[in-house]
Structures are given as C-alpha cells and as structure tokens.
Amino acid sequence: GDGHHPGNSVWDACILVGLDCIGSGTSQLIVLACLVNSVVQLYFVWIIYEYLLADPMDSTELDELLRFRVSVGHSASFADDISMKSMIAQVCAEEQKLHLAGSQLGLYSDIKEFSLGGMWLTILANLCFILYMLVEINSAWHFGRALRTAATGEATVFKIEDESANDDPSSLGADPSALVKGMVVVRLHRMTRTRVALLHIFVLLPRIVIGLLLTYVGVRWLGYTTNMADLLLNAVALTFVLDIDELLYAVFIPRRVQCLMNNLQQMPVQASRMTQYTGLGGAHVLLKWILLVGVCALVFFRSTMPFFEQLNQAQDILCSGNVDFIWSRNAATGMINVAATSDSSDWNPSEKILLQLVQPTISEDARNNGWEIDDELVALASSNFTKAKLRPAAPDLKSATFDTGSFRLVRRMESATVQQMASIIACQDGMTKQSDLQLGDHLAMLVDNTSVVNCSGTWLNERCSWRNMTSLR
C-alpha cells in the first residue's frame, strides 16, 4: 500500500516522545508544545463560536430594520430641510453627508456591494477552506492508518541506517579518495501497543476533533460575512489557526528532533479494504472528490443561499417601495400626516446659497481625473456673492464679524415660530445691507419667476396675502 510521511508538526513529533535518543527533557518539551497547540486552537474555536457566529440577518435584525424604515426612516423630524429628502431616501442614495443612521447606511452599502459578487466569492472561500481542512483531516487519517499498520512489540525501535548512493567500492574508480554521497535515514521498526494506544488517544483523536470543530465554526463564520474584504481576511485567519502546530514546531522543537523527523522514512500504510476488494487504486481519490463536492453543496444549500436570501430581504426592507415621503403626527388630532419629498438629485436653491458661503476649493486636477461637477457649482464655490441674510448685517461673509447674540439667534431659528421671527424682521428697505441684485435674486427664487427683480406689480401684492407666502412678506 501507500505510506505516511510524518510532517513538520508537533502532532507528528509526538511519535518520538519517550525515546532515549532524544532525552526526557526534549520529550517533555514536545508534549508541552502539543498541549499548547491544542489549547490555543480550541480557544480560537471557542472565540469564533461564542462571539463571531451571530447571524447579522436573523429575525430580530430584520424586525428592527422594518421598524426603522416605517418610523424613523420617514419621520419628518429626521428629514433634510435643505435637500427636502427623507432620511431613508438619503440612506438608499448612499449620501455621505448623512450624519444619522450611520449603521443602516453602512449595512445597506455593504449589502449592495456584496450582492454584486459576494455569493461567488463566498462559495470560492468556502471551497478553499474546506479543501484546506480536508488536507489536515486526511493527514491525520493517514497517520492513524500508519499506526494501525505498524508492527508492535515489547519495545519501540527506530533504526538508523546509512543508504549511500555510492556504497559499491567499484564505483569509486581509480581514485579511492573520491567523495561518497551518503544519506542517513531513520526507520520505524516497531512500537509498543501502549505507545500506539496513547498516540490514538492524545494525538490522533484531538487532531481530528479540532479539525472538525474548526471546519464547522469556520464555514459558519465565512457564511455570515457581508463584506468582501472581511471575507478574504477571515478565510486567511482560519488557515492561520490551523497552522499553529507547524509554527510551534518550527520555533520550539529542538533542531536534532527536527533532523530526526526530516530523516524519518515514511511509515507503511496498509491498502484500504475498498482497494483490496475492488482492485481500484484510485477509489479513495474518487471518494475524496465526492466528499468535497458533497460538503460544499451542503454548505451552499444550508448556509450560503439562505443567508443571501436574508440579505436581499434586508435590502428590500430598507429601500424597496416608496422612499420619497415623510410623516408627522398632528398634535391637535393625533392623525398621521404625510407629505411627498423631493426625488431630485439636482442642487436646489438653498444648497447653492450655502455653497456660495462654504467656498470649498475645487481643483482642476480633480475634475480632469473624473469628477463630473457642473460648471455653475464651480463658479458658485468661488463667488463672493451671497443670497443669504447675514447676521449681524454685512455685504458678504468675509466682512461679517462674530456676535454672540447673532449666533444664538440663528441657532433658535429652527425651532422658532412665525410670530417670533416676524417680530425681529426689519421694517425698512435695505436694512439687510444686501445689494438690490441680491434681494432681487432672492425674490425671484421665492416666487419661482426669474423675471421678477423688485416688488412692483399688483400680482405680487396679491401673493403677499396668501397664507403660504410668509417668506415673501
């Protein structure tokens, strides 16, 4: 049959424990390294199981998203007064200026991006991880078969042999001083039944159990990931946990033990019963393929596909249906009142006024590198002209000075009533110290007519009597 070659792992190094050739101190070091490896790997498994396997799209989370959508998401209290959009409309548009609902915005952005190719990446990550775990479990299984095949006796015997490539003296030719290429190998001759039993209980069984547990929690952890970058990092982290035994071997196992392990010849493994009965040497390979495909299919139908259905449901809860409306409760009647919101992505007049005040630097390099911004906005960002009412009164923001009373007044305007604000309106033309052009533009914006430049005209006086013309008055 085939054979098992011990690898560079603290698991396989345990086969030398108790031998006189390595000493009791080295044997204790190997046992300690194996124990540390088991504890660390099991601790990682427990951490993942206890803290990282919470389903981010379980029933409770979907219920909370639905409550957020129908209440807070459309509440008039959280609507944007400048763009006149509901909070949920800003979430669905992924507007980075949104300073509330950050968790919902991040969740929606991750789901939207992950839905484009996340399922295939999840399948690929699970496939690679399961294949990696099968390598570990297959190595442990072969180690167990080698233990069952090994000859037993009253003492454990390892033989050191010299297998020289040029052991025939005639191959030296005429020069007896020629170098002889030799190789020293170590062969397992027999082991005691007690050693075989202890290796099964304290090496083979823990190795297989840890491998199966890590496979279970690892597949579930990868299946609950909603970000592509996190998915790749998580997959790499899981393989790191599996390689801890090799790291401990490389750092803490003495060099002479590593030399013995490197020279240890493969342990014979008896052919499987299926190979003996069928005569098909590749039957076990076919079974491995079937196992790999079966496990991947099970993970897909039991974990991956249901989770992506929940992700699609969460995306629909947040942004399907009507997003362009706000609601508020009438304090007098208790009835719910609803108003449609703007669904335009264009800059409205209020945003343009504020852009004139902000005056951010917009470089030509950014525009040349793909930022498609309207020329009108670029001009507004560099303009000293403003349609805003400055307090205290000033022709522009650069000439305005700080005033405590003005600061507090502007802070109170959001919650002040019409009567309170009307009491401080200047009753004389020109009190705002703005130019006629500024006032004319503001008037044109209020009446939605660009031809209006002053307050003359009977039709304008008629509008002043309308109830909804407070700003015009």
CSV table of C-alpha atoms in Angstrom, one decimal:
chain,number,residue,atom,x,y,z
A,1,GLY,CA,0.0,0.0,0.0
A,2,ASP,CA,0.9,3.7,0.2
A,3,GLY,CA,2.7,5.3,3.1
A,4,HIS,CA,2.5,8.2,5.5
A,5,HIS,CA,5.4,10.6,5.8
A,6,PRO,CA,5.4,12.5,9.2
A,7,GLY,CA,5.3,16.2,8.6
A,8,ASN,CA,6.8,19.3,10.4
A,9,SER,CA,4.2,19.4,13.1
A,10,VAL,CA,4.1,19.0,16.8
A,11,TRP,CA,1.4,16.3,16.2
A,12,ASP,CA,3.7,14.1,14.3
A,13,ALA,CA,6.7,14.9,16.6
A,14,CYS,CA,4.8,13.1,19.4
A,15,ILE,CA,5.8,9.8,17.8
A,16,LEU,CA,9.3,10.3,19.3
A,17,VAL,CA,8.2,11.1,22.8
A,18,GLY,CA,9.8,8.9,25.4
A,19,LEU,CA,12.7,7.7,23.3
A,20,ASP,CA,16.1,7.6,24.9
A,21,CYS,CA,17.8,9.1,21.9
A,22,ILE,CA,16.1,12.5,22.4
A,23,GLY,CA,16.0,12.5,26.2
A,24,SER,CA,13.3,13.1,28.8
A,25,GLY,CA,13.6,16.9,28.6
A,26,THR,CA,13.0,17.1,24.9
A,27,SER,CA,10.1,14.7,25.2
A,28,GLN,CA,8.5,17.0,27.8
A,29,LEU,CA,9.1,19.9,25.5
A,30,ILE,CA,7.3,18.1,22.7
A,31,VAL,CA,4.4,17.2,25.0
A,32,LEU,CA,4.2,20.8,26.2
A,33,ALA,CA,4.2,22.2,22.6
A,34,CYS,CA,1.4,19.7,21.6
A,35,LEU,CA,-0.7,20.7,24.7
A,36,VAL,CA,-0.2,24.5,24.0
A,37,ASN,CA,-1.2,23.9,20.4
A,38,SER,CA,-4.4,22.1,21.4
A,39,VAL,CA,-5.4,24.8,23.9
A,40,VAL,CA,-4.7,27.7,21.5
A,41,GLN,CA,-6.6,26.1,18.6
A,42,LEU,CA,-9.6,25.2,20.9
A,43,TYR,CA,-9.5,28.7,22.3
A,44,PHE,CA,-9.8,30.1,18.8
A,45,VAL,CA,-12.6,27.8,18.0
A,46,TRP,CA,-14.4,28.9,21.2
A,47,ILE,CA,-13.9,32.6,20.5
A,48,ILE,CA,-15.4,32.2,17.0
A,49,TYR,CA,-18.3,30.1,18.2
A,50,GLU,CA,-19.1,32.3,21.2
A,51,TYR,CA,-18.7,35.8,19.7
A,52,LEU,CA,-18.5,35.7,15.9
A,53,LEU,CA,-21.3,33.4,14.9
A,54,ALA,CA,-24.2,35.8,15.5
A,55,ASP,CA,-26.4,35.9,12.4
A,56,PRO,CA,-26.4,39.5,11.3
A,57,MET,CA,-29.6,39.0,9.4
A,58,ASP,CA,-31.7,37.0,11.9
A,59,SER,CA,-35.4,37.6,12.6
A,60,THR,CA,-34.7,40.2,15.3
A,61,GLU,CA,-32.5,42.2,13.0
A,62,LEU,CA,-35.0,42.2,10.1
A,63,ASP,CA,-37.7,43.3,12.5
A,64,GLU,CA,-35.6,46.2,13.7
A,65,LEU,CA,-34.8,47.2,10.2
A,66,LEU,CA,-38.5,47.2,9.3
A,67,ARG,CA,-39.4,49.3,12.4
A,68,PHE,CA,-36.6,51.7,11.5
A,69,ARG,CA,-38.0,52.0,7.9
A,70,VAL,CA,-41.6,52.7,8.8
A,71,SER,CA,-40.9,55.1,11.7
A,72,VAL,CA,-37.5,56.8,12.0
A,73,GLY,CA,-36.6,56.5,8.3
A,74,HIS,CA,-39.6,58.5,7.1
A,75,SER,CA,-40.0,60.7,10.2
A,76,ALA,CA,-40.2,64.5,9.4
A,77,SER,CA,-38.0,65.1,12.4
A,78,PHE,CA,-35.0,63.5,10.7
A,79,ALA,CA,-35.7,64.8,7.1
A,80,ASP,CA,-33.1,67.1,5.5
A,81,ASP,CA,-34.5,70.6,5.4
A,82,ILE,CA,-32.0,71.6,2.7
A,83,SER,CA,-32.4,68.8,0.1
A,84,MET,CA,-36.0,68.1,1.3
A,85,LYS,CA,-35.4,64.3,1.4
A,86,SER,CA,-36.4,61.8,3.9
A,87,MET,CA,-33.7,60.0,5.9
A,88,ILE,CA,-34.4,56.7,4.2
A,89,ALA,CA,-34.1,58.3,0.8
A,90,GLN,CA,-30.6,59.6,1.8
A,91,VAL,CA,-29.7,56.1,3.1
A,92,CYS,CA,-30.8,54.5,-0.2
A,93,ALA,CA,-28.9,57.1,-2.2
A,94,GLU,CA,-25.8,56.4,0.0
A,95,GLU,CA,-25.3,60.1,0.7
A,96,GLN,CA,-22.2,60.5,2.7
A,97,LYS,CA,-23.4,63.8,4.2
A,98,LEU,CA,-25.9,61.9,6.3
A,99,HIS,CA,-24.8,62.2,9.9
A,100,LEU,CA,-27.5,60.0,11.3
A,101,ALA,CA,-28.4,56.3,10.6
A,102,GLY,CA,-24.8,55.5,10.1
A,103,SER,CA,-25.2,51.8,10.9
A,104,GLN,CA,-28.1,51.5,8.5
A,105,LEU,CA,-26.2,53.4,5.8
A,106,GLY,CA,-23.1,51.1,6.3
A,107,LEU,CA,-25.2,48.0,6.3
A,108,TYR,CA,-27.0,49.0,3.1
A,109,SER,CA,-23.8,49.9,1.3
A,110,ASP,CA,-22.2,46.6,2.3
A,111,ILE,CA,-25.2,44.6,1.2
A,112,LYS,CA,-25.4,46.4,-2.1
A,113,GLU,CA,-21.7,45.9,-2.8
A,114,PHE,CA,-21.7,42.3,-1.5
A,115,SER,CA,-24.7,41.3,-3.6
A,116,LEU,CA,-22.8,42.0,-6.9
A,117,GLY,CA,-20.3,39.2,-6.5
A,118,GLY,CA,-20.3,38.2,-2.8
A,119,MET,CA,-22.1,34.8,-3.3
A,120,TRP,CA,-19.4,33.6,-5.8
A,121,LEU,CA,-16.7,34.8,-3.5
A,122,THR,CA,-18.3,33.1,-0.5
A,123,ILE,CA,-18.5,29.8,-2.5
A,124,LEU,CA,-14.9,30.1,-3.5
A,125,ALA,CA,-13.7,31.0,0.0
A,126,ASN,CA,-15.7,28.0,1.5
A,127,LEU,CA,-14.3,25.7,-1.2
A,128,CYS,CA,-10.7,26.7,-0.5
A,129,PHE,CA,-11.2,26.5,3.3
A,130,ILE,CA,-12.9,23.1,3.2
A,131,LEU,CA,-10.2,21.8,0.8
A,132,TYR,CA,-7.5,23.1,3.3
A,133,MET,CA,-9.3,21.3,6.2
A,134,LEU,CA,-9.6,18.1,4.2
A,135,VAL,CA,-5.8,18.1,3.8
A,136,GLU,CA,-5.4,18.3,7.6
A,137,ILE,CA,-8.0,15.7,8.3
A,138,ASN,CA,-6.6,13.4,5.6
A,139,SER,CA,-3.2,13.7,7.1
A,140,ALA,CA,-4.5,12.8,10.5
A,141,TRP,CA,-6.4,9.8,9.0
A,142,HIS,CA,-3.3,8.6,7.2
A,143,PHE,CA,-1.4,8.9,10.5
A,144,GLY,CA,-4.0,6.7,12.2
A,145,ARG,CA,-3.8,4.1,9.4
A,146,ALA,CA,0.0,4.1,9.7
A,147,LEU,CA,-0.3,3.5,13.5
A,148,ARG,CA,-2.6,0.6,12.9
A,149,THR,CA,-0.3,-0.9,10.3
A,150,ALA,CA,2.9,-0.5,12.3
A,151,ALA,CA,4.4,-3.7,13.8
A,152,THR,CA,4.1,-4.0,17.6
A,153,GLY,CA,6.4,-5.5,20.1
A,154,GLU,CA,7.7,-5.2,23.6
A,155,ALA,CA,9.8,-2.1,22.9
A,156,THR,CA,9.7,0.8,20.5
A,157,VAL,CA,12.5,0.5,18.0
A,158,PHE,CA,13.7,3.1,15.5
A,159,LYS,CA,16.6,2.0,13.3
A,160,ILE,CA,19.2,4.5,11.9
A,161,GLU,CA,20.5,3.2,8.5
A,162,ASP,CA,23.1,4.6,6.0
A,163,GLU,CA,21.7,4.5,2.5
A,164,SER,CA,24.7,5.6,0.4
A,165,ALA,CA,24.2,6.3,-3.2
A,166,ASN,CA,27.7,5.0,-3.9
A,167,ASP,CA,28.1,2.2,-1.5
A,168,ASP,CA,29.7,0.0,-4.1
A,169,PRO,CA,33.5,0.3,-3.8
A,170,SER,CA,33.9,-0.3,-7.6
A,171,SER,CA,32.0,2.9,-8.2
A,172,LEU,CA,34.9,5.0,-6.8
A,173,GLY,CA,37.0,4.2,-9.8
A,174,ALA,CA,40.7,4.8,-9.7
A,175,ASP,CA,40.6,7.5,-7.1
A,176,PRO,CA,39.9,5.9,-3.6
A,177,SER,CA,39.8,9.5,-2.1
A,178,ALA,CA,36.7,10.4,-4.1
A,179,LEU,CA,33.8,11.7,-2.0
A,180,VAL,CA,31.0,9.2,-1.3
A,181,LYS,CA,27.5,10.6,-1.4
A,182,GLY,CA,25.6,9.1,1.6
A,183,MET,CA,22.2,9.5,3.3
A,184,VAL,CA,21.3,8.6,6.8
A,185,VAL,CA,17.6,7.6,7.3
A,186,VAL,CA,15.6,6.6,10.3
A,187,ARG,CA,13.0,3.8,10.0
A,188,LEU,CA,10.3,2.8,12.4
A,189,HIS,CA,10.8,-0.9,13.1
A,190,ARG,CA,8.1,-1.5,15.7
A,191,MET,CA,6.2,0.2,18.5
A,192,THR,CA,4.6,-1.0,21.7
A,193,ARG,CA,0.9,-1.3,21.9
A,194,THR,CA,0.8,1.2,24.7
A,195,ARG,CA,2.5,3.8,22.5
A,196,VAL,CA,0.1,3.1,19.7
A,197,ALA,CA,-2.9,3.5,22.1
A,198,LEU,CA,-1.6,6.7,23.6
A,199,LEU,CA,-0.9,8.2,20.2
A,200,HIS,CA,-4.5,7.4,19.2
A,201,ILE,CA,-6.0,8.9,22.3
A,202,PHE,CA,-3.8,12.0,22.8
A,203,VAL,CA,-2.7,12.9,19.3
A,204,LEU,CA,-5.0,11.4,16.6
A,205,LEU,CA,-8.3,11.9,18.3
A,206,PRO,CA,-7.7,15.6,19.4
A,207,ARG,CA,-6.3,16.4,16.0
A,208,ILE,CA,-9.4,15.1,14.2
A,209,VAL,CA,-11.8,16.7,16.7
A,210,ILE,CA,-10.1,20.1,16.5
A,211,GLY,CA,-10.1,19.9,12.7
A,212,LEU,CA,-13.8,19.0,12.5
A,213,LEU,CA,-14.8,21.8,15.0
A,214,LEU,CA,-12.7,24.4,13.2
A,215,THR,CA,-14.4,23.3,9.9
A,216,TYR,CA,-17.8,23.8,11.4
A,217,VAL,CA,-17.3,27.2,13.0
A,218,GLY,CA,-15.1,28.4,10.1
A,219,VAL,CA,-17.8,27.6,7.5
A,220,ARG,CA,-20.5,29.3,9.5
A,221,TRP,CA,-18.2,32.3,10.2
A,222,LEU,CA,-17.5,32.7,6.5
A,223,GLY,CA,-21.2,32.3,5.7
A,224,TYR,CA,-22.2,35.2,7.9
A,225,THR,CA,-19.7,37.7,6.4
A,226,THR,CA,-21.2,40.6,4.5
A,227,ASN,CA,-18.1,42.3,3.2
A,228,MET,CA,-15.7,41.1,0.5
A,229,ALA,CA,-12.5,42.3,2.2
A,230,ASP,CA,-13.6,40.8,5.5
A,231,LEU,CA,-14.4,37.5,3.8
A,232,LEU,CA,-10.9,37.2,2.4
A,233,LEU,CA,-9.3,38.2,5.7
A,234,ASN,CA,-11.5,35.7,7.7
A,235,ALA,CA,-10.5,32.9,5.4
A,236,VAL,CA,-6.8,33.6,5.8
A,237,ALA,CA,-7.3,33.9,9.6
A,238,LEU,CA,-8.8,30.4,9.7
A,239,THR,CA,-5.9,28.9,7.9
A,240,PHE,CA,-3.5,30.6,10.3
A,241,VAL,CA,-5.3,28.9,13.2
A,242,LEU,CA,-4.7,25.6,11.5
A,243,ASP,CA,-1.0,26.3,11.0
A,244,ILE,CA,-0.3,27.0,14.7
A,245,ASP,CA,1.1,23.4,15.2
A,246,GLU,CA,3.7,24.0,12.4
A,247,LEU,CA,4.7,27.4,13.9
A,248,LEU,CA,5.2,25.8,17.3
A,249,TYR,CA,7.2,23.0,15.7
A,250,ALA,CA,9.5,25.4,13.9
A,251,VAL,CA,10.1,27.6,16.9
A,252,PHE,CA,10.2,25.4,20.0
A,253,ILE,CA,11.2,21.9,18.8
A,254,PRO,CA,15.0,21.3,19.0
A,255,ARG,CA,17.0,21.1,15.8
A,256,ARG,CA,18.1,17.5,16.5
A,257,VAL,CA,14.4,16.4,16.7
A,258,GLN,CA,13.6,18.2,13.5
A,259,CYS,CA,16.6,16.5,11.9
A,260,LEU,CA,15.3,13.1,13.0
A,261,MET,CA,11.8,13.9,11.7
A,262,ASN,CA,13.2,15.0,8.3
A,263,ASN,CA,15.2,11.8,8.0
A,264,LEU,CA,12.3,9.6,9.2
A,265,GLN,CA,11.2,7.4,6.3
A,266,GLN,CA,7.5,7.1,5.5
A,267,MET,CA,5.5,4.8,7.7
A,268,PRO,CA,3.9,1.9,5.7
A,269,VAL,CA,0.1,2.1,5.4
A,270,GLN,CA,-1.9,-1.0,4.5
A,271,ALA,CA,-4.1,-0.7,1.5
A,272,SER,CA,-7.7,0.1,2.3
A,273,ARG,CA,-10.4,-2.6,2.2
A,274,MET,CA,-12.1,-0.9,-0.8
A,275,THR,CA,-8.8,-1.1,-2.7
A,276,GLN,CA,-8.3,-4.7,-1.7
A,277,TYR,CA,-11.8,-5.8,-2.7
A,278,THR,CA,-12.2,-3.7,-5.9
A,279,GLY,CA,-8.6,-3.5,-7.1
A,280,LEU,CA,-9.2,0.2,-7.9
A,281,GLY,CA,-6.2,2.1,-6.6
A,282,GLY,CA,-7.9,5.5,-7.2
A,283,ALA,CA,-11.1,4.7,-5.4
A,284,HIS,CA,-10.2,6.7,-2.3
A,285,VAL,CA,-9.4,9.7,-4.6
A,286,LEU,CA,-12.9,9.5,-6.0
A,287,LEU,CA,-14.3,9.3,-2.5
A,288,LYS,CA,-12.4,12.5,-1.6
A,289,TRP,CA,-13.9,14.3,-4.6
A,290,ILE,CA,-17.4,13.1,-3.6
A,291,LEU,CA,-16.8,14.3,-0.1
A,292,LEU,CA,-15.5,17.7,-1.2
A,293,VAL,CA,-18.4,18.3,-3.5
A,294,GLY,CA,-20.9,17.0,-1.0
A,295,VAL,CA,-19.7,19.2,1.8
A,296,CYS,CA,-19.6,22.3,-0.4
A,297,ALA,CA,-23.1,21.5,-1.7
A,298,LEU,CA,-24.4,21.1,1.9
A,299,VAL,CA,-22.8,24.4,3.0
A,300,PHE,CA,-24.3,26.2,-0.1
A,301,PHE,CA,-27.9,25.0,0.4
A,302,ARG,CA,-28.0,25.1,4.2
A,303,SER,CA,-26.0,28.2,4.8
A,304,THR,CA,-24.9,30.4,1.8
A,305,MET,CA,-28.1,30.5,-0.2
A,306,PRO,CA,-30.5,31.2,2.8
A,307,PHE,CA,-28.2,33.9,4.1
A,308,PHE,CA,-28.1,35.7,0.8
A,309,GLU,CA,-31.9,35.5,0.6
A,310,GLN,CA,-31.9,37.2,4.0
A,311,LEU,CA,-29.5,39.9,2.7
A,312,ASN,CA,-31.8,40.6,-0.3
A,313,GLN,CA,-34.7,40.8,2.2
A,314,ALA,CA,-32.9,43.4,4.3
A,315,GLN,CA,-32.1,45.4,1.2
A,316,ASP,CA,-35.7,45.3,0.2
A,317,ILE,CA,-36.8,46.4,3.7
A,318,LEU,CA,-34.6,49.4,3.6
A,319,CYS,CA,-35.1,50.7,0.0
A,320,SER,CA,-37.9,49.0,-1.8
A,321,GLY,CA,-41.3,50.6,-2.2
A,322,ASN,CA,-41.9,54.3,-1.6
A,323,VAL,CA,-39.0,56.2,-0.1
A,324,ASP,CA,-39.9,59.8,-1.1
A,325,PHE,CA,-42.2,60.8,1.7
A,326,ILE,CA,-42.2,62.0,5.3
A,327,TRP,CA,-44.7,61.7,8.1
A,328,SER,CA,-45.6,63.6,11.2
A,329,ARG,CA,-48.3,63.4,13.9
A,330,ASN,CA,-50.8,66.2,14.2
A,331,ALA,CA,-50.6,67.3,17.8
A,332,ALA,CA,-54.2,68.5,17.7
A,333,THR,CA,-55.9,65.5,16.1
A,334,GLY,CA,-53.3,62.7,16.6
A,335,MET,CA,-53.6,61.8,13.0
A,336,ILE,CA,-50.6,60.8,10.8
A,337,ASN,CA,-49.9,63.5,8.1
A,338,VAL,CA,-47.8,62.6,5.1
A,339,ALA,CA,-46.0,64.8,2.5
A,340,ALA,CA,-44.1,63.8,-0.6
A,341,THR,CA,-40.4,64.6,-0.6
A,342,SER,CA,-38.1,65.7,-3.4
A,343,ASP,CA,-36.7,62.8,-5.5
A,344,SER,CA,-34.3,65.1,-7.5
A,345,SER,CA,-30.6,64.7,-7.2
A,346,ASP,CA,-30.0,68.2,-8.6
A,347,TRP,CA,-28.8,71.0,-6.4
A,348,ASN,CA,-31.7,73.1,-5.1
A,349,PRO,CA,-31.5,76.9,-4.5
A,350,SER,CA,-30.8,76.5,-0.7
A,351,GLU,CA,-27.9,74.2,-1.4
A,352,LYS,CA,-26.5,76.6,-3.9
A,353,ILE,CA,-26.7,79.5,-1.5
A,354,LEU,CA,-24.9,77.6,1.2
A,355,LEU,CA,-22.2,76.5,-1.4
A,356,GLN,CA,-21.5,80.2,-2.0
A,357,LEU,CA,-20.9,80.6,1.7
A,358,VAL,CA,-18.8,77.5,2.1
A,359,GLN,CA,-16.5,78.2,-0.8
A,360,PRO,CA,-14.6,74.9,-0.9
A,361,THR,CA,-11.5,74.6,-3.1
A,362,ILE,CA,-12.4,72.6,-6.3
A,363,SER,CA,-9.2,71.9,-8.2
A,364,GLU,CA,-8.9,71.3,-11.9
A,365,ASP,CA,-6.9,68.2,-11.3
A,366,ALA,CA,-9.9,66.6,-9.6
A,367,ARG,CA,-12.2,67.5,-12.5
A,368,ASN,CA,-9.7,66.2,-15.0
A,369,ASN,CA,-9.4,62.9,-13.1
A,370,GLY,CA,-13.1,62.2,-13.5
A,371,TRP,CA,-15.1,64.4,-11.1
A,372,GLU,CA,-18.1,65.5,-13.2
A,373,ILE,CA,-19.2,68.6,-11.4
A,374,ASP,CA,-21.4,71.3,-13.0
A,375,ASP,CA,-19.6,74.5,-14.1
A,376,GLU,CA,-22.3,76.5,-12.3
A,377,LEU,CA,-21.4,74.9,-9.0
A,378,VAL,CA,-17.7,75.6,-9.6
A,379,ALA,CA,-18.5,79.2,-10.2
A,380,LEU,CA,-20.6,79.4,-7.0
A,381,ALA,CA,-17.9,77.9,-4.9
A,382,SER,CA,-15.5,80.7,-5.9
A,383,SER,CA,-18.1,83.5,-5.8
A,384,ASN,CA,-18.1,86.3,-3.2
A,385,PHE,CA,-21.8,86.9,-3.9
A,386,THR,CA,-24.3,85.5,-1.4
A,387,LYS,CA,-28.1,85.5,-1.2
A,388,ALA,CA,-28.0,84.5,2.4
A,389,LYS,CA,-29.1,87.0,5.2
A,390,LEU,CA,-26.0,87.7,7.3
A,391,ARG,CA,-26.2,88.5,11.0
A,392,PRO,CA,-25.0,91.0,12.0
A,393,ALA,CA,-25.8,92.7,8.7
A,394,ALA,CA,-22.9,92.6,6.3
A,395,PRO,CA,-22.4,92.7,2.5
A,396,ASP,CA,-20.5,89.3,2.5
A,397,LEU,CA,-19.2,86.7,4.9
A,398,LYS,CA,-15.6,87.8,4.8
A,399,SER,CA,-16.6,91.2,6.2
A,400,ALA,CA,-19.0,89.7,8.8
A,401,THR,CA,-17.9,89.8,12.5
A,402,PHE,CA,-18.7,87.4,15.3
A,403,ASP,CA,-21.6,88.4,17.5
A,404,THR,CA,-22.9,86.2,20.4
A,405,GLY,CA,-26.4,87.4,20.0
A,406,SER,CA,-26.5,86.7,16.3
A,407,PHE,CA,-25.0,83.2,16.8
A,408,ARG,CA,-27.7,82.3,19.4
A,409,LEU,CA,-30.5,83.8,17.2
A,410,VAL,CA,-29.5,81.7,14.2
A,411,ARG,CA,-29.4,78.6,16.5
A,412,ARG,CA,-33.0,79.4,17.7
A,413,MET,CA,-34.5,80.0,14.2
A,414,GLU,CA,-35.0,76.3,13.5
A,415,SER,CA,-37.5,75.9,16.4
A,416,ALA,CA,-38.9,79.5,16.5
A,417,THR,CA,-42.5,80.2,15.4
A,418,VAL,CA,-43.5,82.5,12.6
A,419,GLN,CA,-44.7,85.1,15.1
A,420,GLN,CA,-41.4,85.1,17.0
A,421,MET,CA,-39.4,85.5,13.8
A,422,ALA,CA,-41.8,88.2,12.4
A,423,SER,CA,-41.1,90.3,15.5
A,424,ILE,CA,-37.5,90.8,14.5
A,425,ILE,CA,-37.9,91.4,10.8
A,426,ALA,CA,-36.6,94.9,9.8
A,427,CYS,CA,-39.4,97.1,8.6
A,428,GLN,CA,-37.3,99.3,6.4
A,429,ASP,CA,-35.9,98.7,2.9
A,430,GLY,CA,-32.1,98.0,2.8
A,431,MET,CA,-31.7,97.0,6.4
A,432,THR,CA,-30.1,93.7,5.4
A,433,LYS,CA,-27.3,95.7,3.7
A,434,GLN,CA,-27.6,93.4,0.7
A,435,SER,CA,-27.5,94.8,-2.8
A,436,ASP,CA,-30.6,95.2,-5.0
A,437,LEU,CA,-29.3,92.4,-7.1
A,438,GLN,CA,-29.0,90.1,-4.2
A,439,LEU,CA,-32.5,91.0,-3.0
A,440,GLY,CA,-33.9,90.6,-6.5
A,441,ASP,CA,-32.4,87.1,-6.9
A,442,HIS,CA,-33.9,86.1,-3.6
A,443,LEU,CA,-37.3,87.5,-4.6
A,444,ALA,CA,-37.2,85.6,-7.9
A,445,MET,CA,-36.5,82.4,-6.0
A,446,LEU,CA,-39.4,82.9,-3.6
A,447,VAL,CA,-42.0,83.5,-6.4
A,448,ASP,CA,-40.3,81.0,-8.8
A,449,ASN,CA,-40.1,83.6,-11.6
A,450,THR,CA,-36.7,84.7,-12.8
A,451,SER,CA,-38.2,87.9,-14.5
A,452,VAL,CA,-39.1,89.4,-11.2
A,453,VAL,CA,-36.5,91.9,-10.0
A,454,ASN,CA,-38.5,94.1,-7.5
A,455,CYS,CA,-41.7,94.2,-5.5
A,456,SER,CA,-43.7,96.3,-8.0
A,457,GLY,CA,-46.8,94.7,-9.7
A,458,THR,CA,-50.3,94.1,-8.5
A,459,TRP,CA,-49.9,90.3,-8.9
A,460,LEU,CA,-47.1,90.3,-6.4
A,461,ASN,CA,-49.2,92.2,-3.9
A,462,GLU,CA,-51.9,89.6,-4.3
A,463,ARG,CA,-49.4,86.8,-3.5
A,464,CYS,CA,-48.5,88.6,-0.3
A,465,SER,CA,-52.0,88.0,1.0
A,466,TRP,CA,-51.7,84.2,0.6
A,467,ARG,CA,-51.2,82.2,3.8
A,468,ASN,CA,-48.2,80.2,2.5
A,469,MET,CA,-46.3,83.4,1.4
A,470,THR,CA,-44.7,84.1,4.8
A,471,SER,CA,-41.2,84.2,3.3
A,472,LEU,CA,-42.3,86.6,0.5
A,473,ARG,CA,-43.9,89.0,3.1
